Amino acid sequence: MDLTAPDDFNVRVALGDDEPVRSLAERHGGPPPEGLVAIADVGGEAVAAVSFADGRAVADPERSSPAIITLLHMHRWALRAIVTVWGA
């Protein structure tokens, strides 16, 4: 699996009730993740989001890829490791 991100790939953090996350959940066909989420932006548009709490992902099936979801999970795991070591 190719884990390279597009050149215009960016990760940001938002709440699950953020409009881009709700829109992704609609396209994905399920409820939006709750709490803090990592959002992948490609070309300035949200294409996937992963919940920090439970790892549930929502994605635009036309613009996202397994590599992007994997990269978001890696960001989630890194943040969880930092919180485990340093506390919240």
XYZ file of C-alpha atoms in Angstrom, residues 1-82:
82
model
C 0.000 0.000 0.000
C 1.317 3.412 -0.959
C 1.280 5.647 2.135
C 2.322 8.831 0.405
C 0.047 11.801 0.789
C -0.772 14.245 -1.979
C 1.376 17.380 -2.081
C -1.520 19.505 -0.854
C -2.316 17.199 2.112
C -2.866 18.788 5.532
C -4.043 17.412 8.892
C -5.976 19.548 11.346
C -7.979 18.956 14.512
C -11.643 19.887 14.943
C -14.764 18.788 16.780
C -16.965 16.057 15.329
C -19.845 18.499 15.003
C -17.790 20.730 12.685
C -19.557 21.277 9.332
C -16.885 19.533 7.190
C -17.045 16.455 9.452
C -20.851 16.328 9.254
C -20.631 16.627 5.468
C -18.093 13.773 5.301
C -20.315 11.609 7.485
C -23.244 12.267 5.157
C -21.216 11.188 2.110
C -19.859 8.202 4.049
C -23.369 7.151 5.055
C -23.157 7.255 8.837
C -23.144 9.529 11.859
C -20.220 11.905 12.376
C -17.564 10.894 14.899
C -17.904 12.515 18.308
C -15.406 14.636 20.186
C -12.053 15.642 18.742
C -11.234 14.404 15.262
C -8.236 14.541 12.964
C -9.303 15.849 9.561
C -7.398 15.300 6.329
C -7.646 18.205 3.902
C -6.608 17.790 0.278
C -6.655 20.906 -1.838
C -8.275 22.797 1.035
C -11.254 20.422 1.287
C -11.905 17.837 4.009
C -11.704 14.310 2.567
C -11.563 12.167 5.733
C -11.836 12.380 9.505
C -10.883 10.013 12.337
C -12.095 10.246 15.939
C -9.344 10.504 18.544
C -11.560 8.749 21.097
C -12.518 5.550 19.277
C -10.776 5.624 15.882
C -14.007 5.666 13.895
C -13.439 7.119 10.440
C -15.631 8.847 7.885
C -14.425 9.683 4.410
C -15.468 10.990 1.038
C -15.428 7.788 -1.024
C -14.456 9.688 -4.179
C -11.607 11.813 -2.797
C -10.118 9.827 0.088
C -7.961 6.712 0.023
C -6.879 3.969 2.423
C -3.497 5.727 2.660
C -5.106 8.947 3.897
C -7.168 7.060 6.498
C -4.026 5.228 7.647
C -2.123 8.504 8.006
C -4.958 9.939 10.119
C -4.864 6.837 12.349
C -1.111 7.330 12.746
C -1.711 10.921 13.905
C -4.344 9.590 16.338
C -1.966 6.998 17.767
C 0.817 9.577 18.121
C -1.449 11.963 20.028
C -2.730 9.166 22.265
C 0.880 8.170 23.043
C 1.762 11.762 23.963
